[in-house]
Structures are given as C-alpha cells and as structure tokens.
Short mmCIF file of C-alpha atoms and ligand atoms in Angstrom, two decimals:
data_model
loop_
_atom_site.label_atom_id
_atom_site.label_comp_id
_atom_site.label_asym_id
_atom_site.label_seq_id
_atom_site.Cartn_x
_atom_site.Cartn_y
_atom_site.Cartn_z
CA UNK A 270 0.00 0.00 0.00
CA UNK A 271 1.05 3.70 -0.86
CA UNK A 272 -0.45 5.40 1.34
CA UNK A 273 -1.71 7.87 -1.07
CA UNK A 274 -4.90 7.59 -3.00
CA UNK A 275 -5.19 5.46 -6.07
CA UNK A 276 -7.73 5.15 -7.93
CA UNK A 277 -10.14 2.18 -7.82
CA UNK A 278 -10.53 0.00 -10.35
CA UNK A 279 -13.02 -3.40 -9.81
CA UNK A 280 -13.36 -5.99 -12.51
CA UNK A 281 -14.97 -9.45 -12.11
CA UNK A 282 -14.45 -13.11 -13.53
CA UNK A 283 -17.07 -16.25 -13.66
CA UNK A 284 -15.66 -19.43 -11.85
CA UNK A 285 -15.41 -21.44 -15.26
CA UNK A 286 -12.72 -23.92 -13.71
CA UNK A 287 -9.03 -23.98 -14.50
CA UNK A 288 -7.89 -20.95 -16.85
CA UNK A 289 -6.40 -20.73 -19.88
CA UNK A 290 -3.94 -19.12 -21.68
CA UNK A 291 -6.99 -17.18 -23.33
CA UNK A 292 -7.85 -16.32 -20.38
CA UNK A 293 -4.89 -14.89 -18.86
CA UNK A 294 -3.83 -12.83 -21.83
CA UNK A 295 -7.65 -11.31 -22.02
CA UNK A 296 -7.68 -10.30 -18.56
CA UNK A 297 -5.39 -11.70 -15.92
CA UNK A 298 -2.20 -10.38 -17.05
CA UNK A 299 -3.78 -7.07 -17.28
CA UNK A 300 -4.74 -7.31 -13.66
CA UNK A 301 -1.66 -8.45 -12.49
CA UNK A 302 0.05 -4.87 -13.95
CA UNK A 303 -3.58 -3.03 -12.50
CA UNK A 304 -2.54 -3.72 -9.30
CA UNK A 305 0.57 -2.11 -8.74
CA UNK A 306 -1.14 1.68 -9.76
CA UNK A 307 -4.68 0.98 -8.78
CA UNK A 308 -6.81 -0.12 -5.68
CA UNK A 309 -7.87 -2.92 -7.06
CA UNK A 310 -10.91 -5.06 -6.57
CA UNK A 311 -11.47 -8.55 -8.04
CA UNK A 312 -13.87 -10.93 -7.48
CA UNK A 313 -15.65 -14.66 -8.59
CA UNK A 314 -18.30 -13.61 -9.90
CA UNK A 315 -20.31 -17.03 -8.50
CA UNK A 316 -24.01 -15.61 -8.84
CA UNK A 317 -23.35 -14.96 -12.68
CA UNK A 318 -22.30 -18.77 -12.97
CA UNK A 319 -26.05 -19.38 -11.88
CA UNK A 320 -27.23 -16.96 -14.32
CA UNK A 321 -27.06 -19.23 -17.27
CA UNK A 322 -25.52 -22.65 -14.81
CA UNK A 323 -28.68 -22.70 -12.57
CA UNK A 324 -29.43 -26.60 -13.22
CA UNK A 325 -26.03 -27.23 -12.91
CA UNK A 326 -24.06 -26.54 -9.70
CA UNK A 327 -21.83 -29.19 -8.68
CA UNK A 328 -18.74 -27.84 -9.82
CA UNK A 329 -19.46 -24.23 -8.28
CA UNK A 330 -16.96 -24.88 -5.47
CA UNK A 331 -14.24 -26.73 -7.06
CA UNK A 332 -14.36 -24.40 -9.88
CA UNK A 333 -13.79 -21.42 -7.63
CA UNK A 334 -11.50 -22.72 -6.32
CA UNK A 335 -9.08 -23.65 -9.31
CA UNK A 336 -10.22 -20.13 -10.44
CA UNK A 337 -8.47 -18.54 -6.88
CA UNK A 338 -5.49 -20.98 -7.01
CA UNK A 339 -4.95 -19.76 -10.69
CA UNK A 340 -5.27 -15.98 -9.77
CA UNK A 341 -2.41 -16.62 -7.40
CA UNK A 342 -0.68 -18.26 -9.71
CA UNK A 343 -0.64 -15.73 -11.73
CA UNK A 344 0.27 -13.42 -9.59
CA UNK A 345 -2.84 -11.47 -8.06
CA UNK A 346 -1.15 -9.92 -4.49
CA UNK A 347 -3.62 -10.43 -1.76
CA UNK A 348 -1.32 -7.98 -0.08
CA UNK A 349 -2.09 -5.13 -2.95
CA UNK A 350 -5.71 -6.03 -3.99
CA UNK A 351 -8.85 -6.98 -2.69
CA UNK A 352 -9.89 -10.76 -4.06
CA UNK A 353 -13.26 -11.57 -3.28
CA UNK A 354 -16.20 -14.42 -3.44
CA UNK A 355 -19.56 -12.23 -4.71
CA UNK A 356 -21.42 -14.14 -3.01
CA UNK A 357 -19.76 -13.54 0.49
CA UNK A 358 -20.71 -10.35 0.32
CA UNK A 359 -24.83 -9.93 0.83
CA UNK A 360 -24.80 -6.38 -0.46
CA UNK A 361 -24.88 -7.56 -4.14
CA UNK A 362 -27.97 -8.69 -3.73
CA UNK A 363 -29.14 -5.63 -1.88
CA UNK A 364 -28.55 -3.68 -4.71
CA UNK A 365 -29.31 -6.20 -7.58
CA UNK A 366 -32.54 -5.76 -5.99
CA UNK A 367 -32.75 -1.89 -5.72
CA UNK A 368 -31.46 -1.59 -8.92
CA UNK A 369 -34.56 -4.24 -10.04
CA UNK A 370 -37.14 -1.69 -9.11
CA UNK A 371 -35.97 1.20 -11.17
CA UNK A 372 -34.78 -0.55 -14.52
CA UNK A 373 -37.41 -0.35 -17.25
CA UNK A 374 -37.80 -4.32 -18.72
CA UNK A 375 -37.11 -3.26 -22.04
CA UNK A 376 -33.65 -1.73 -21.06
CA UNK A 377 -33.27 -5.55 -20.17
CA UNK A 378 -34.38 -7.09 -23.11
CA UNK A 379 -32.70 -5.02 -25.61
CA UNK A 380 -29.03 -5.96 -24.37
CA UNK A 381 -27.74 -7.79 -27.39
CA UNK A 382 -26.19 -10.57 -25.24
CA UNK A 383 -30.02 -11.39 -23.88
CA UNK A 384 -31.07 -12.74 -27.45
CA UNK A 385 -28.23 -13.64 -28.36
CA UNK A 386 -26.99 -16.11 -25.40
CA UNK A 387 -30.40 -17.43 -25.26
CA UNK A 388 -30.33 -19.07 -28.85
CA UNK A 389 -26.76 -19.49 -28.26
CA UNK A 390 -27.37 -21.73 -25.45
CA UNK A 391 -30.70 -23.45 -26.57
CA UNK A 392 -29.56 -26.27 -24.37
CA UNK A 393 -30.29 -24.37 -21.56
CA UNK A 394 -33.90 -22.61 -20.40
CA UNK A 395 -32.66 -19.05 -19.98
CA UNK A 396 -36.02 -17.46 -19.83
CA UNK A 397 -35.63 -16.69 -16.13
CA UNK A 398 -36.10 -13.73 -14.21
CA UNK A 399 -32.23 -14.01 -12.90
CA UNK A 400 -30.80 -14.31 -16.81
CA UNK A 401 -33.08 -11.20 -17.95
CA UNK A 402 -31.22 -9.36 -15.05
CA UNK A 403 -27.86 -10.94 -15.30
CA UNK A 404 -26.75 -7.00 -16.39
CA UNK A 405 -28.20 -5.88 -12.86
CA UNK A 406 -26.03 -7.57 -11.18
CA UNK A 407 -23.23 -6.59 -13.15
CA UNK A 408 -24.32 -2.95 -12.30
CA UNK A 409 -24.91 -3.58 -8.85
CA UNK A 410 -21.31 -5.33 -8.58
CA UNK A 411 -19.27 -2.35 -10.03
CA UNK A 412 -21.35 0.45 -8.42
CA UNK A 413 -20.90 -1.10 -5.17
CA UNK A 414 -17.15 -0.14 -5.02
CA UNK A 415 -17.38 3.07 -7.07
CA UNK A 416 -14.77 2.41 -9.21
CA UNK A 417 -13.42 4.54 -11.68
CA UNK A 418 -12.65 1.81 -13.79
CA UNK A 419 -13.97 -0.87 -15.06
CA UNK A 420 -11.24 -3.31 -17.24
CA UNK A 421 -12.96 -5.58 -19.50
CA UNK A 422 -12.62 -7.13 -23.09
CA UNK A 423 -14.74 -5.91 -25.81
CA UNK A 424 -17.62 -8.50 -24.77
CA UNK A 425 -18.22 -6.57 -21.77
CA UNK A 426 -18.26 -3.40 -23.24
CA UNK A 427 -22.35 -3.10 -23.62
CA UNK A 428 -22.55 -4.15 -19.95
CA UNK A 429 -20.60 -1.28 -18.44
CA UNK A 430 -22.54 0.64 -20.50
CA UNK A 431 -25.59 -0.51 -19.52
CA UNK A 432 -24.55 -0.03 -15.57
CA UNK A 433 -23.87 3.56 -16.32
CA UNK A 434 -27.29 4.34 -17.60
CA UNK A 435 -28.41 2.78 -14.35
CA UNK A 436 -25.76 4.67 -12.34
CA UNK A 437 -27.48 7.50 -13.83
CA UNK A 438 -31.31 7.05 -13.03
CA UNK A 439 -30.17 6.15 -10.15
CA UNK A 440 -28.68 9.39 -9.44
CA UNK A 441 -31.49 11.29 -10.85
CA UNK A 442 -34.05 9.66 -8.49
CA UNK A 443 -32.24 9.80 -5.46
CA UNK A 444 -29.06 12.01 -4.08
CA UNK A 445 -27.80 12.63 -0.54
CA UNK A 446 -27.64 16.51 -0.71
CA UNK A 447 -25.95 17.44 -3.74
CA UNK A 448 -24.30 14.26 -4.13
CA UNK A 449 -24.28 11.44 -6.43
CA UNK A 450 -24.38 8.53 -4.59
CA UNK A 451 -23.41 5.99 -7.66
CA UNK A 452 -20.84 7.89 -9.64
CA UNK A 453 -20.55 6.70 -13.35
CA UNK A 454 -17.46 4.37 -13.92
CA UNK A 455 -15.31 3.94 -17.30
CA UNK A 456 -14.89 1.27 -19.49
CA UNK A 457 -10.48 0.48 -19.16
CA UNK A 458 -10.83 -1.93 -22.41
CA UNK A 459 -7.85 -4.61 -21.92
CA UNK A 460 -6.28 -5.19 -25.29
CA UNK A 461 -6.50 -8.77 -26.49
CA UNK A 462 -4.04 -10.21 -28.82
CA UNK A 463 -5.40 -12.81 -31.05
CA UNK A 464 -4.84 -16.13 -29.48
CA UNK A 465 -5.92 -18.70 -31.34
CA UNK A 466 -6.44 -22.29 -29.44
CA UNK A 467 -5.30 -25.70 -30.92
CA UNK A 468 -7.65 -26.16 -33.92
CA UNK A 469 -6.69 -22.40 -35.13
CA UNK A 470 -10.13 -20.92 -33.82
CA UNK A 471 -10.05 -18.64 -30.68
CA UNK A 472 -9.00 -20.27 -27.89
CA UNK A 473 -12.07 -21.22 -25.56
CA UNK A 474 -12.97 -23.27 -23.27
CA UNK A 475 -16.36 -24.07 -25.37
CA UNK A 476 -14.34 -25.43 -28.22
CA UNK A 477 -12.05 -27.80 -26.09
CA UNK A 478 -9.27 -26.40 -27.86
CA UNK A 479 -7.32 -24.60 -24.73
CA UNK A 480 -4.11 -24.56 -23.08
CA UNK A 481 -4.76 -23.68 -19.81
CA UNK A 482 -2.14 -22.35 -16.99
CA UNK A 483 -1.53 -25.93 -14.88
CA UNK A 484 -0.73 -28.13 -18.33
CA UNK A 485 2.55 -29.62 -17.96
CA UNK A 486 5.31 -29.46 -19.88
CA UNK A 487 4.79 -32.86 -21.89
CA UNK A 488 0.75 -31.71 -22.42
CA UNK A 489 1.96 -28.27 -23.91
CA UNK A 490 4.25 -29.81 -25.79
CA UNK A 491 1.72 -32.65 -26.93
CA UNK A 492 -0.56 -30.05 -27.71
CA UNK A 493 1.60 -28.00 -29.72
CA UNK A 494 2.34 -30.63 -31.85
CA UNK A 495 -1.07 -31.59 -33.13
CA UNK A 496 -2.09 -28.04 -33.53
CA UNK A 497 -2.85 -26.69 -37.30
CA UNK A 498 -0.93 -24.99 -39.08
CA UNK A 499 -0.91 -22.63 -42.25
CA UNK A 500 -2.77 -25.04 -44.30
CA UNK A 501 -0.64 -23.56 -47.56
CA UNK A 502 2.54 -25.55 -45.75
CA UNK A 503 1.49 -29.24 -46.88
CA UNK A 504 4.88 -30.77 -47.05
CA UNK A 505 8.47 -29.97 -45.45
CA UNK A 506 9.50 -28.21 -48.53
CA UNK A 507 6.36 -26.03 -49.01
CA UNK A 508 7.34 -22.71 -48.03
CA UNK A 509 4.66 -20.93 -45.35
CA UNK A 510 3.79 -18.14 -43.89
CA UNK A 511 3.46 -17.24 -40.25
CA UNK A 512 0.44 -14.82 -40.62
CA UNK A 513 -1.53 -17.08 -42.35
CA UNK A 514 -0.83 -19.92 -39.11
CA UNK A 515 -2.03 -20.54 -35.68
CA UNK A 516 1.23 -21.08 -34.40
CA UNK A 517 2.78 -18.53 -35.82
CA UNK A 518 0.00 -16.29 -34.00
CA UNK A 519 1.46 -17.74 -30.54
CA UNK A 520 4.72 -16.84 -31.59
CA UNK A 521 4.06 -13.22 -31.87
CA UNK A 522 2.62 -13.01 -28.43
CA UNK A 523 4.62 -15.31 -26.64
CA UNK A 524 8.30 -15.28 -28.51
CA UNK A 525 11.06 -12.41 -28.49
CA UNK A 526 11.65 -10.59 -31.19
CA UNK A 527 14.65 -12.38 -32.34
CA UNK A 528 12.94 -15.67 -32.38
CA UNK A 529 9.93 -14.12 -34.17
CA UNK A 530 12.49 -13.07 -37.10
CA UNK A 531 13.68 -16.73 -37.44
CA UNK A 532 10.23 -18.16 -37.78
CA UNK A 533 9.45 -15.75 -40.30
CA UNK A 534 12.89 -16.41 -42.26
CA UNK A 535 12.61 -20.14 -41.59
CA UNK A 536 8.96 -20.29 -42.34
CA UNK A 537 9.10 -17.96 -45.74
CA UNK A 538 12.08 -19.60 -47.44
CA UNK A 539 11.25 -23.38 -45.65
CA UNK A 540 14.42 -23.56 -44.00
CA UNK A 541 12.80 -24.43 -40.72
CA UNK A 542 9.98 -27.52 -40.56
CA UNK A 543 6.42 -26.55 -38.28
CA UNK A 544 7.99 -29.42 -35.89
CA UNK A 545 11.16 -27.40 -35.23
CA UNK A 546 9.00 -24.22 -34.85
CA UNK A 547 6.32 -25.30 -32.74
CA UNK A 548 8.82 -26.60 -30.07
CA UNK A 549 9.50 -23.01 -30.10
CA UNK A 550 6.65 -21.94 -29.57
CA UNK A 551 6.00 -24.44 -26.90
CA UNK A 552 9.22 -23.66 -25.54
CA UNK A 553 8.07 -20.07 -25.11
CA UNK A 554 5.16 -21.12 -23.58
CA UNK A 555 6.71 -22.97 -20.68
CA UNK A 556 8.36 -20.07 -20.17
CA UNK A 557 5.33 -18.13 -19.13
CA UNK A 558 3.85 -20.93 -17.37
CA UNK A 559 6.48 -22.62 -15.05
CA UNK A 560 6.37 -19.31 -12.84
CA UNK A 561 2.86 -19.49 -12.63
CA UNK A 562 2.73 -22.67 -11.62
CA UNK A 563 5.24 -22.69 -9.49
CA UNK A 564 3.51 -19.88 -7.37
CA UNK A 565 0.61 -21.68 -7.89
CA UNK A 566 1.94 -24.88 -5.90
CA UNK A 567 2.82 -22.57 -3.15
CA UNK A 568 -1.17 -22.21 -2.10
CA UNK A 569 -3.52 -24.98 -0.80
CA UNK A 570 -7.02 -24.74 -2.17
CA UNK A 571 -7.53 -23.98 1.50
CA UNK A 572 -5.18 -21.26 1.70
CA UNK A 573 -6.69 -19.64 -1.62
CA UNK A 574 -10.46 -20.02 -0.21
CA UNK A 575 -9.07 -18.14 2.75
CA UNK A 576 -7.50 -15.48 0.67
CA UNK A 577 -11.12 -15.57 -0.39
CA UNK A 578 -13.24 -15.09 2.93
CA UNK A 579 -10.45 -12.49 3.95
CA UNK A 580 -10.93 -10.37 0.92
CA UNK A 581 -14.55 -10.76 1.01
CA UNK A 582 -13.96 -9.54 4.57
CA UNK A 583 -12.51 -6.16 3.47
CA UNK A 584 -14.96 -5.49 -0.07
CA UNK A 585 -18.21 -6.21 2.24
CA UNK A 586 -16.48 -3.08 4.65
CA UNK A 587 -16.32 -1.53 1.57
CA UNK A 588 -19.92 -2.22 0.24
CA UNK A 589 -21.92 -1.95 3.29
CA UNK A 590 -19.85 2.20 3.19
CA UNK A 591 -21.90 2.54 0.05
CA UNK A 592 -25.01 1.01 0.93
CA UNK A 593 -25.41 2.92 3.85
CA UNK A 594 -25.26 5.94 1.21
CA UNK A 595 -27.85 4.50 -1.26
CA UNK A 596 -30.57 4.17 1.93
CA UNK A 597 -29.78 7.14 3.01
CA UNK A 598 -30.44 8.91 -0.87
CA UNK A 599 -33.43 6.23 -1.19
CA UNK A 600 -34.66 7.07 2.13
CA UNK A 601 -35.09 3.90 3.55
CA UNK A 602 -36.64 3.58 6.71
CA UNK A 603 -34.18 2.84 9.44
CA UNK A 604 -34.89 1.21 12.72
CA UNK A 605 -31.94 1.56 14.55
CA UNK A 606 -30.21 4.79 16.15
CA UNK A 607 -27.26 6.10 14.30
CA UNK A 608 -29.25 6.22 10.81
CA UNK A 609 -29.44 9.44 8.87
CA UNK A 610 -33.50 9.29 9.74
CA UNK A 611 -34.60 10.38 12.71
CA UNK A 612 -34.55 7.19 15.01
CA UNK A 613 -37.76 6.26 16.44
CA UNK A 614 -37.53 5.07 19.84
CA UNK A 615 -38.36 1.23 20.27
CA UNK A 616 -40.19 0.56 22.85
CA UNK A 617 -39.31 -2.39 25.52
CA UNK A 618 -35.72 -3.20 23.04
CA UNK A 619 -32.93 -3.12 25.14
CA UNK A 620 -29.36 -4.08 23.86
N1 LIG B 2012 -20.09 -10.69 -16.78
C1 LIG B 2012 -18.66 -10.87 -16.71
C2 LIG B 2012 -18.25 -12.04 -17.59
O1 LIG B 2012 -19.06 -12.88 -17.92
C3 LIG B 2012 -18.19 -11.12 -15.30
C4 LIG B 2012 -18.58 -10.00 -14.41
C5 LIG B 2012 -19.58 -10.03 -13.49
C6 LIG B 2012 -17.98 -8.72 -14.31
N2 LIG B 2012 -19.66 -8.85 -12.83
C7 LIG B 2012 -18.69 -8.02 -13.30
C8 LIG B 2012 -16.92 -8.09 -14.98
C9 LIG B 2012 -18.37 -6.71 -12.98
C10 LIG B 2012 -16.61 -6.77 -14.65
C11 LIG B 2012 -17.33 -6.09 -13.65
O2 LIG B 2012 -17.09 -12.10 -17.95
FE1 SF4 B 2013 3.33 -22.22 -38.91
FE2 SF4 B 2013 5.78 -22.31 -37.96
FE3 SF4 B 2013 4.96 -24.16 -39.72
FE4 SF4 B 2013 5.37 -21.66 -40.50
S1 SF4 B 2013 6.90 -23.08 -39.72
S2 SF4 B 2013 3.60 -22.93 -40.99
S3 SF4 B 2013 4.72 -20.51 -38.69
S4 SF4 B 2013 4.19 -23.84 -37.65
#
C-alpha cells in the first residue's frame, strides 16, 4: 500500500474452472500490472455462474476454487488487492434488488447478449427472471465499489454501458444533498491479442481447444504438436507463412523478437519444418507458465479459499460504506439509532 490515493478500479471473472492461456492474456495479465497503480478489486463472480448454470451446480466450489489458485498463480497480491467471493458479500444482492425496481424491462431485453446467449445456449432454459437481469447484477457489482474503472474485453463493453445508464437514473431519483451517490465508472478496455487455441479458432474453453495455466510441460508440448498450421505448408519443402498460421499467432505473443524473425525467415524460405518451430513456440510457452505454476503450488485450495473469505472480509467493509449511502439517498426507513432518519424510539428493546 502507498499510502496515497489510487484510484479504484473493480473488474470481475465467472468461476469457469481452471484458466487458460486465453484467459490470462484477455484479462489476468492485465490485472496483475492493475494492481501495482490501482486499488484494485477482483472478485468470482459465482451468482453470474447461476445466471445461465442454474441446473447445474456441482462444480461451483471446485471451480472457484481452481479459479483462486490460478489468480495466485498468476500473480494477483492479496497484499495489494482486494480478491473476493460475490457471493460472500450480501450487499450484491441488496442492490441487484434496488437496482430491479428502477430498470425499465425493455432496457433488459434489448441488451444484445439477452437474445443472443439465449439461442446461443438453446440447451439451456434461460427465460428466467435471474438471466433477464444478469446485467443488474453486473451494475450492482461495479457500483458497489465506485470504481473509476472498469477493465474488460470488448464482450463486456455493452454491460458497463448498460450499468452507467443505471448509475445515472439512479442518481437522478435519489441524491444525498448534492451528491451522487453511484458515480458513473469507465470502461479500461484490456487489449487482447489474437490467441488462437489448438484447432486455429479462438481459444475457448467451449471449443475444447485450450491450453490452460496448470498443463505440464509434456501436455503443452503434446498439444503443440497436433495443432494446425498454415494449411498452404502441406509438405516440409512447401514454403509458409506465419500470418496465415495458428502457431505462428502464438509466436508473436509469446516469442522475443529475435525468435519471431527466425520463424518468419525459416517459415518464408522453408528452412525451418512446423515441428522445429512449434517446439518453439511451446518452448516459449513454458516459459510463461512454469512461474505461474510454481507460485501456484505454493497455495492450498484452502489457503486460496481463505484469501477468499479475507478479501470478502474487506470489499463487504467496503460495500456496506456505500449502501449505507444508497438508503440514506433512497430514504429507507431505518430502525436503529445512528441512521441518517430520525430514530424512532423502540419501545421495551434493550441491547
Ligand atoms: N459478466 C462478466 C463475464 O461474464 C463477469 C462480471 C460479473 C464482471 N460482474 C462483473 C466483470 C463486474 C466486470 C465487472 O465475464
Ligand atoms: Fe506455422 Fe511455424 Fe509451420 Fe510456419 S513453420 S507454418 S509458422 S508452424
């Protein structure tokens, strides 16, 4: 800690299970630089699993888990930011629920993701109440910590959005004083370098086609080696071209410079075979993920669910702050002394 004010920044992840590389280049390693400039706030974002995963809740704890151990991993520094469970701390409900009773339905239904997801995921019945205000509680878990950013990926874009239009009729209903209560946050888009995953299409965990941040050595390697390539490259002595190939794509993110110029050379003029080049490529992956893992090892899933209940400790301080400040502007009636309202005396209660 600094000592002097940073700003806040709050960004949230679903507990899908064990990352990827996907992943950690589309978010994680974005948070992992956050935190040394920002006061930082992360959390699992375990009530959005049940948005569209309702039916389906066995893995909710293990996959938090893996989710907490790979933050750590990764380097996410309990010591310098706030990691938290969502549901640990009530007040996201509280204000999922506020925020229910001023949003118009059709500001709802005319996210593009509602639509969208639901044919998308036919599989599943998504014509709940909770899915319809899945971007509620998206609000409600930003404006909680009144952030003044928000870092997502281009996905998410819409859904900040959407919480500062709520932010804002919010603020136009109800104010303490002057004040805004719910001050609108900014998008802090995180750039994401095309990653493609082992059949060439973006990696996901969807299209089984991931590396993810615990494979070993001999699975990265493995997976490297059956992974497409530029399809132009049939044989040995077909020359190729590193733009035009998966591998080549990994390369740029995940190789130095110098190496990059040898796959291009090698690639171009077919001095260099896609065996040779992918244990580069794999070679540069290990690189990244042996000190992840490594840290990784260093936690218990006990130790990480504790890092957990600790954090959740310190963001529900935070959150209860504000939601004293949104009854106060909403006027809520209060029954005990110490509330903005006049207290009413109760009679006979003694404490
Ligand atoms: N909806 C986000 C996702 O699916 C996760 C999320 C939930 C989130 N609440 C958030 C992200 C608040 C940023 C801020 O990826
Ligand atoms: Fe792709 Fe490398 Fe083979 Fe070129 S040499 S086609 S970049 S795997």
């Amino acid at each position: 800690m600094t000592g002097l004010e940073r700003s806040r920044v709050l960004s949230g992840m679903r507990p899908t299970g064990r990352l990827h590389l996907g992943n950690y280049m589309g978010a994680l390693a974005n948070w992992v630089k956050l935190q040394r400039e920002y006061e930082c706030y992360f959390f699992i974002a375990d009530y959005h699993a049940l948005t569209t995963d309702y039916a389906n809740t066995e893995n909710l704890r293990w996959n938090t888990e893996e989710v907490a151990l790979d933050w750590l991993g990764a380097g996410l520094d309990p010591e310098r930011c706030v990691l938290f469970l969502q549901s640990a701390v009530p007040q996201h409900a509280d204000l999922h629920l506020r925020f229910s009773m001023i949003t118009p339905v059709s500001w709802l239904e005319r996210v593009p993701t509602y639509k969208e997801q639901q044919e998308n995921l036919s599989e599943k019945d998504l014509s709940t109440y909770g899915f319809l205000g899945y971007p509620l509680l998206q609000a409600a878990d930003i404006l909680l910590y009144q952030p003044k950013f928000v870092p997502v990926g281009q996905d998410q874009v819409v859904h900040v959005e959407l919480t500062r239009e709520i932010a804002r009729r919010f603020n136009q209903f109800y104010r303490v004083g002057e004040r805004e209560v719910l001050p609108e946050p900014q998008v802090l888009l995180t750039p994401a370098p095309k990653l493609p995953g082992t059949d060439g299409r973006k990696m996901s965990k969807s299209y089984g086609n991931t590396i993810e941040l615990t494979d070993s050595e001999t699975t990265v390697r493995q997976k490297l080696k059956t992974m497409v390539t530029d399809p132009a490259r049939m044989r040995r002595t077909d020359a190729g071209d590193p733009d035009k190939c998966p591998v080549g794509d990994l390369h740029k993110v995940f190789s130095t410079p110098e190496r990059m110029q040898e796959v291009y050379e090698g690639c171009r003029s077919a001095g260099i075979g896609c065996i040779q080049c992918k244990e580069w490529a794999a070679d540069a992956l290990v690189q990244v993920l042996t000190p992840i893992q490594e840290r990784r090892a260093s936690f218990t899933p006990a130790q990480a669910m504790e890092v957990l209940r600790a954090g959740s400790e310190r963001a529900a301080g935070r959150a209860a702050a504000t939601m004293r400040e949104v009854d106060q502007a909403m006027r809520m009636p209060k029954l005990s002394a110490g509330a903005d309202a006049a207290p009413a005396a109760v009679a006979g209660a003694t404490r």
